[in-house]
Short mmCIF file of C-alpha atoms in Angstrom, two decimals:
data_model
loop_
_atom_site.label_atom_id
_atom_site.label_comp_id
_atom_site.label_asym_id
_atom_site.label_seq_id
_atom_site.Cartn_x
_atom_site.Cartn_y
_atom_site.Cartn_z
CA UNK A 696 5.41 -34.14 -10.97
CA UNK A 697 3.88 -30.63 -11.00
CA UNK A 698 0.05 -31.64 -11.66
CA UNK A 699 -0.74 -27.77 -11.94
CA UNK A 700 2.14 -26.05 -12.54
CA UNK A 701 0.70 -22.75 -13.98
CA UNK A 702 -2.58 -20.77 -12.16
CA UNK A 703 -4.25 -17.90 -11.98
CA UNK A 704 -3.79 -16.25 -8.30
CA UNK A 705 -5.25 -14.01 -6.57
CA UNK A 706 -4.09 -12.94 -2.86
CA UNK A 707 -6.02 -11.45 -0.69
CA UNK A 708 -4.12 -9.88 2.55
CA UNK A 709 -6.62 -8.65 5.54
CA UNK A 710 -5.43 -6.10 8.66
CA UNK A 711 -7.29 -7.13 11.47
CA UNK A 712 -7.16 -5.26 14.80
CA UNK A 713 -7.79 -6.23 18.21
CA UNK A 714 -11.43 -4.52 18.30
CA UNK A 715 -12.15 -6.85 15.43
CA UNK A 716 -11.93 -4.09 12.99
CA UNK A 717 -10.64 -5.48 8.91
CA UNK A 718 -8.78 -3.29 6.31
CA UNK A 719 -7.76 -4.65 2.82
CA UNK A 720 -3.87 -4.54 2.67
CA UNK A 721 -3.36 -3.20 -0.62
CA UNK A 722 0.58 -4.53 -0.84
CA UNK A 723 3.51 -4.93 0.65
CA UNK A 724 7.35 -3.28 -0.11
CA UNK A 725 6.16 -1.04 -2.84
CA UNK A 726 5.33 2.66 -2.87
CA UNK A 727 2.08 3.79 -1.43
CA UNK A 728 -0.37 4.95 -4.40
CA UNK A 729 1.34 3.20 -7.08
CA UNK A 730 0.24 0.05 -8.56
CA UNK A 731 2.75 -1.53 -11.46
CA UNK A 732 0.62 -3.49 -13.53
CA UNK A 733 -2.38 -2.94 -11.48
CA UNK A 734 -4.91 -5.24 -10.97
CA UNK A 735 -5.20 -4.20 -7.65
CA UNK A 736 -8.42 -3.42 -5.42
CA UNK A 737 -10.30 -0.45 -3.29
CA UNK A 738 -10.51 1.77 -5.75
CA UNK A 739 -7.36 2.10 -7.94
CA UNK A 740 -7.73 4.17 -10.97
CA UNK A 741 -8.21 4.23 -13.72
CA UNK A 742 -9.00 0.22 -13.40
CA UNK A 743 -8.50 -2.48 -11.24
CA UNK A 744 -8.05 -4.73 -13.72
CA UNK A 745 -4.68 -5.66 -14.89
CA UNK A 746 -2.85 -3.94 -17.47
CA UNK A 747 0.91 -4.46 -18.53
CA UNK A 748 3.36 -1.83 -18.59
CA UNK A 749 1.11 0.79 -16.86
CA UNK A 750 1.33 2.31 -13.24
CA UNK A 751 -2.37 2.66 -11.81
CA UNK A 752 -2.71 5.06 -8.52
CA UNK A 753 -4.71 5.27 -5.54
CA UNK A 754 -4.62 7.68 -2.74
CA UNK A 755 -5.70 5.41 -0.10
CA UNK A 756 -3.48 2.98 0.98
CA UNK A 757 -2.27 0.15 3.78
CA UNK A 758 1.45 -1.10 2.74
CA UNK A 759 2.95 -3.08 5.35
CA UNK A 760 6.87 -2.74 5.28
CA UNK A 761 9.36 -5.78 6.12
CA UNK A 762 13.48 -5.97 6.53
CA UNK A 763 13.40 -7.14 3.06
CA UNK A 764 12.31 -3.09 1.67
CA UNK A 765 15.38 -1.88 3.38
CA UNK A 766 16.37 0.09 6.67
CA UNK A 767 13.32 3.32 6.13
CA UNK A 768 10.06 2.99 4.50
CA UNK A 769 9.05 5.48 1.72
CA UNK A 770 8.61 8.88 2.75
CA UNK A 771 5.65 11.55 2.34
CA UNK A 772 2.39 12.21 3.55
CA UNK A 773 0.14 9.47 5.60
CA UNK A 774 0.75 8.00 9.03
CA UNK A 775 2.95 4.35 10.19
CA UNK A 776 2.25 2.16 13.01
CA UNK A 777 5.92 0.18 14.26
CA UNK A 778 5.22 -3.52 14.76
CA UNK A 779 7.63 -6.12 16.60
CA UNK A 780 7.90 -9.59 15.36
CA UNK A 781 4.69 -10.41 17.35
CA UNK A 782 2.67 -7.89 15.97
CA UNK A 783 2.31 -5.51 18.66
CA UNK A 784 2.26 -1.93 17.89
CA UNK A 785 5.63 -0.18 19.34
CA UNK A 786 5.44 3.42 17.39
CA UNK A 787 3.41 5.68 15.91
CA UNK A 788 4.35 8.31 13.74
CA UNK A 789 2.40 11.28 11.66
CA UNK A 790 4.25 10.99 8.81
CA UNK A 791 6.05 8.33 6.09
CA UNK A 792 9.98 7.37 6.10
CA UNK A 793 10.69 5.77 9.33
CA UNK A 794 12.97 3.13 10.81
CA UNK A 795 12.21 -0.13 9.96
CA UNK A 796 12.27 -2.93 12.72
CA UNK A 797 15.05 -5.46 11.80
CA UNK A 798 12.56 -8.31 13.43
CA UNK A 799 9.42 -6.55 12.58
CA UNK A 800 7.48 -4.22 9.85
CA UNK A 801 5.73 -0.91 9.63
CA UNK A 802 2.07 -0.14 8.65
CA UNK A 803 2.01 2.64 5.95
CA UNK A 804 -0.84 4.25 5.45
CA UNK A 805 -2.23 7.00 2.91
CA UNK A 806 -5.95 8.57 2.77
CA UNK A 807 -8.69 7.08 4.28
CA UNK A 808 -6.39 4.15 5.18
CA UNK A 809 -4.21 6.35 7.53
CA UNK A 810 -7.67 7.37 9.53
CA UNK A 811 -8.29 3.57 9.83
CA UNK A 812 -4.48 3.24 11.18
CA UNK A 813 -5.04 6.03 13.56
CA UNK A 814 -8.20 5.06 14.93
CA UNK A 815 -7.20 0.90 15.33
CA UNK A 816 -3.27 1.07 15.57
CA UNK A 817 -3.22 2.20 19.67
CA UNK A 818 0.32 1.80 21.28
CA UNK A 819 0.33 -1.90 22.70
CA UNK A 820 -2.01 -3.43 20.82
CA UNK A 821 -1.50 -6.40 18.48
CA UNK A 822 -1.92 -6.56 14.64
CA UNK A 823 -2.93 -9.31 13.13
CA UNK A 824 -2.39 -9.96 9.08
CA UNK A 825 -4.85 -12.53 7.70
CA UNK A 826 -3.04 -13.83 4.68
CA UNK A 827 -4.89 -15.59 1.85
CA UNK A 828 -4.02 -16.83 -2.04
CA UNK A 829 -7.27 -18.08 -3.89
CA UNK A 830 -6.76 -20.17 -7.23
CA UNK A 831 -9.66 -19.60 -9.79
CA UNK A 832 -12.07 -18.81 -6.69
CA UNK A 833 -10.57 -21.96 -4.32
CA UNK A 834 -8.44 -21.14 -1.48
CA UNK A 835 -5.31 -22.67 -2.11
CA UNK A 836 -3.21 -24.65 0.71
CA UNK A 837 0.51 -23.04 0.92
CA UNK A 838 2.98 -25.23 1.83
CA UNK A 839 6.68 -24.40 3.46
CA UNK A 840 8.55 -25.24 0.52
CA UNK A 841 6.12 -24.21 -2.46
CA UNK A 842 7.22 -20.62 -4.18
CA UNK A 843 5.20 -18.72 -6.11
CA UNK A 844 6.77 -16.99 -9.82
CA UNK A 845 4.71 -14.68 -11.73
CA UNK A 846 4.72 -14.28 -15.75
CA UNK A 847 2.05 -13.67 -18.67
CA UNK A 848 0.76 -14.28 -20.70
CA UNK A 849 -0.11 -18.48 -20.34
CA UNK A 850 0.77 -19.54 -23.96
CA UNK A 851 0.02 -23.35 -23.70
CA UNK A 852 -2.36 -24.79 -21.32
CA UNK A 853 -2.74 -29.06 -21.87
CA UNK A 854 -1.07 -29.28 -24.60
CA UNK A 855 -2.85 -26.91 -26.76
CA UNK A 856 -1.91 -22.98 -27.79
CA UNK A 857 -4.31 -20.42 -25.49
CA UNK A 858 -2.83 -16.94 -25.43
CA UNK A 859 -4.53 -15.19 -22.66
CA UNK A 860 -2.83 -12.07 -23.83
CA UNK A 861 -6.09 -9.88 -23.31
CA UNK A 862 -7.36 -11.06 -19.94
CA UNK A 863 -4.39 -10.60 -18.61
CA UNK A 864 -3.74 -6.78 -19.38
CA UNK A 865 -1.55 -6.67 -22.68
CA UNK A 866 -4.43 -4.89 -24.67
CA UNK A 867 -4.98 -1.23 -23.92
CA UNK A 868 -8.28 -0.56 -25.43
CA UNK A 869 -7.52 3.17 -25.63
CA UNK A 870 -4.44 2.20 -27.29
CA UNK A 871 -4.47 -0.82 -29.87
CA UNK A 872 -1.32 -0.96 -31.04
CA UNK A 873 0.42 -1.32 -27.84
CA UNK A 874 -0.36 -5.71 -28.16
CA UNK A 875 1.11 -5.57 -31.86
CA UNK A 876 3.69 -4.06 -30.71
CA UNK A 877 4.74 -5.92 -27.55
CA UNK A 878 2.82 -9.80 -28.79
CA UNK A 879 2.91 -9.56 -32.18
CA UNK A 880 6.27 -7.79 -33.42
CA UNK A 881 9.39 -10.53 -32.70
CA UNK A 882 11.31 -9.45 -29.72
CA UNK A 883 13.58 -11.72 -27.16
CA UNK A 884 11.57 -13.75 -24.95
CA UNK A 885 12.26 -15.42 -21.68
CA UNK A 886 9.96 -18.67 -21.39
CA UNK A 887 9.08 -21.06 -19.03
CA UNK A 888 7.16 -24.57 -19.17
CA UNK A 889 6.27 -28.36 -18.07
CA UNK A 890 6.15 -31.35 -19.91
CA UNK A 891 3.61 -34.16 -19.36
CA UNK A 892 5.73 -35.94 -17.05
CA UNK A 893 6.77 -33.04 -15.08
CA UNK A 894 10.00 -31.58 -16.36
CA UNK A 895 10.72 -27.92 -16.19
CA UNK A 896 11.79 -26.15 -19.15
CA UNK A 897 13.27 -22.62 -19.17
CA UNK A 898 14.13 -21.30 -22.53
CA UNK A 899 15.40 -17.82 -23.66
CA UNK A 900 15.14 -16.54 -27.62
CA UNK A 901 17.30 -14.02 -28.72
CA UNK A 902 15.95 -11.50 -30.50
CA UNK A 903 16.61 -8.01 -32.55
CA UNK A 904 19.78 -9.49 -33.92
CA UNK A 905 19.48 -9.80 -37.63
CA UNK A 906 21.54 -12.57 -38.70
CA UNK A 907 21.53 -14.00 -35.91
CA UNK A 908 18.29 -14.25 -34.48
CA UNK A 909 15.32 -11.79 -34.55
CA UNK A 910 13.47 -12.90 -31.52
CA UNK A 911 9.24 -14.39 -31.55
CA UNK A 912 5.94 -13.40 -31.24
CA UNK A 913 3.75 -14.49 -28.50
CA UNK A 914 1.92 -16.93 -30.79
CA UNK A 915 5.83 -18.20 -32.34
CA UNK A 916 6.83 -18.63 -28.78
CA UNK A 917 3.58 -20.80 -27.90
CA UNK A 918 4.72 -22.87 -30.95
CA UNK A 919 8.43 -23.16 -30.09
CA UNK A 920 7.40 -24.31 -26.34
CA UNK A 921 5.34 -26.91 -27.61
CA UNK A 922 7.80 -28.42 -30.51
CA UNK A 923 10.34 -28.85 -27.01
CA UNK A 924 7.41 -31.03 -25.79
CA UNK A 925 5.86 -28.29 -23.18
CA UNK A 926 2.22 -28.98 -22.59
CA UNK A 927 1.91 -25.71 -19.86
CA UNK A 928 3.75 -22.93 -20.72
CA UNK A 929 3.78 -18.83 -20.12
CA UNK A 930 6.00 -16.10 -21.09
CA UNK A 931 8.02 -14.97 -18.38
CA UNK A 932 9.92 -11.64 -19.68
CA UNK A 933 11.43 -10.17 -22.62
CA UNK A 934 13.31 -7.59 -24.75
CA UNK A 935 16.87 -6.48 -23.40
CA UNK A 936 16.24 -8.43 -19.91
CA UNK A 937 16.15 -11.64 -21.86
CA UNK A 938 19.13 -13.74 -20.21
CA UNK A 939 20.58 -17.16 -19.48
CA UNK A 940 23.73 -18.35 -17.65
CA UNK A 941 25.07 -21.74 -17.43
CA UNK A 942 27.70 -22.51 -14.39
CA UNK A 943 28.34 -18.78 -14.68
CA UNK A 944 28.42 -18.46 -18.17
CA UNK A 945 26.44 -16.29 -19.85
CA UNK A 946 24.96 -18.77 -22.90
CA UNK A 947 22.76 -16.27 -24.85
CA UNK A 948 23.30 -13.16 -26.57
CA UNK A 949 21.03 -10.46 -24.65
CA UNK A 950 19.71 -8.01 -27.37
CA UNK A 951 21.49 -4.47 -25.60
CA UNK A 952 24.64 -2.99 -27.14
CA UNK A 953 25.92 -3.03 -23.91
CA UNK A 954 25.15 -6.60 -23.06
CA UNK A 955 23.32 -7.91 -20.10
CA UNK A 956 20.98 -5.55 -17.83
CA UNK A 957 21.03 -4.80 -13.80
CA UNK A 958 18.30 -6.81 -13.73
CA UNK A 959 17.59 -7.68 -9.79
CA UNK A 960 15.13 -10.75 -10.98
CA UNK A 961 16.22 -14.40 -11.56
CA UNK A 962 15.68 -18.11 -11.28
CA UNK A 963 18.27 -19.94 -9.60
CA UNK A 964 18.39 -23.40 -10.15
CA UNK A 965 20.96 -25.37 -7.91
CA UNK A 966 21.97 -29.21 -8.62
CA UNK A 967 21.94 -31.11 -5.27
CA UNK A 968 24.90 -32.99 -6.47
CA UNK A 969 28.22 -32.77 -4.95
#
């Protein structure tokens, strides 16, 4: 039974080199300077808070690199420190784009974060990346099993409708009608939620397909999660994106003319029965 299946996170990733010296690690395999979504911290502009759909910036960044980004980090200006899978620093280069280590990562860094590189990342010495994910302000444990999704915004919480739409970055206050037009107007939605007793349910809505199905608001999707018996749910995605397969089989109508999207993100679910 998931006792607290939805939460608000916030991780918090710490460089720490072998002087003793700490730099915020402001993400990892994503472009230096460019925050989807932000919500980030150390300065990103023009807020730090989060806010859907929009690409905040900051010129001083630490990105740390892994396998998983590909064989080269992004290129451009900034320096990169070469760890092995221990953490010890191999390379150092004065510029963005290089090799990455198949059993190790690279240290990007842009700004004021590529002085902190140079002046901490010597040849031979070992990096150490203090990891941490905090749960309303409480350090939460991280187990070897647990995975973490992210969605928004929460549409039930116990049992009752709370839209957090607003805290959680779908209101532009320079530009109103950017919530009516993503919360309020009916689109497709991709949902996900738990009953009482601990069952998972994933749910897609088709939408912008008169006479079939026009899709739901935020609130309309709250509603439809909680007549399935949901009592913690959150929207997950939307729009043309909005898919669901079934032993293969594609089982909704996505809302593109030309049918289901390249879409690189999923949820696999597997039956352990043979």
């Amino acid at each position: 039974m998931l006792s607290k299946p939805f939460e608000n996170l916030d991780e918090r990733q710490t460089h720490i080199s072998p002087d003793g010296a700490h730099r915020e690690m402001d993400g990892v395999n994503r472009k230096p300077g460019l925050i989807r979504g932000c919500g980030g911290t150390g300065g990103d502009q023009p807020t730090e808070l989060p806010k859907h759909d929009y690409t905040c910036t900051d010129e001083n960044e630490l990105i740390q690199f892994t396998p998983a980004f590909g064989k080269t980090t992004e290129s451009g200006a900034g320096v990169e420190a070469v760890l092995d899978e221990k953490g010890q620093v191999v390379a150092f280069h004065e510029s963005r784009g290089n090799t990455i280590p198949e059993k190790g990562s690279v240290l990007s860094a842009t700004g004021d974060a590529a002085n902190w590189l140079r002046a901490h990342a010597k040849l031979g010495s070992r990096m150490k990346v203090d990891s941490e994910v905090y749960s309303n302000g409480s350090r939460l444990p991280l187990k070897q099993q647990m995975g973490i999704i992210n969605g928004g915004p929460r549409l039930l919480q116990q049992g009752k409708i709370k839209i957090t739409a607003f805290a959680e970055g779908f209101h532009w206050k320079e530009k109103p009608e950017f919530f009516y037009s993503f919360g309020v107007i009916r689109h497709p939605r991709t949902l996900a939620g738990t009953t009482p007793d601990g069952k998972i349910l994933l749910v897609t809505v088709d939408g912008r397909k008169p006479g079939h199905s026009v899709g739901a608001s935020f609130k309309e999707s709250a509603e439809i999660m909680k007549a399935l018996g949901a009592s913690e749910a959150v929207n997950l995605d939307g729009g043309g994106s909005t898919t669901m397969t079934v032993q293969k089989q594609l089982v909704n109508r996505p809302s593109d003319d030309t049918g289901e999207r390249p879409v690189g993100d999923a949820i696999l679910l597997f039956s352990d029965q043979k």
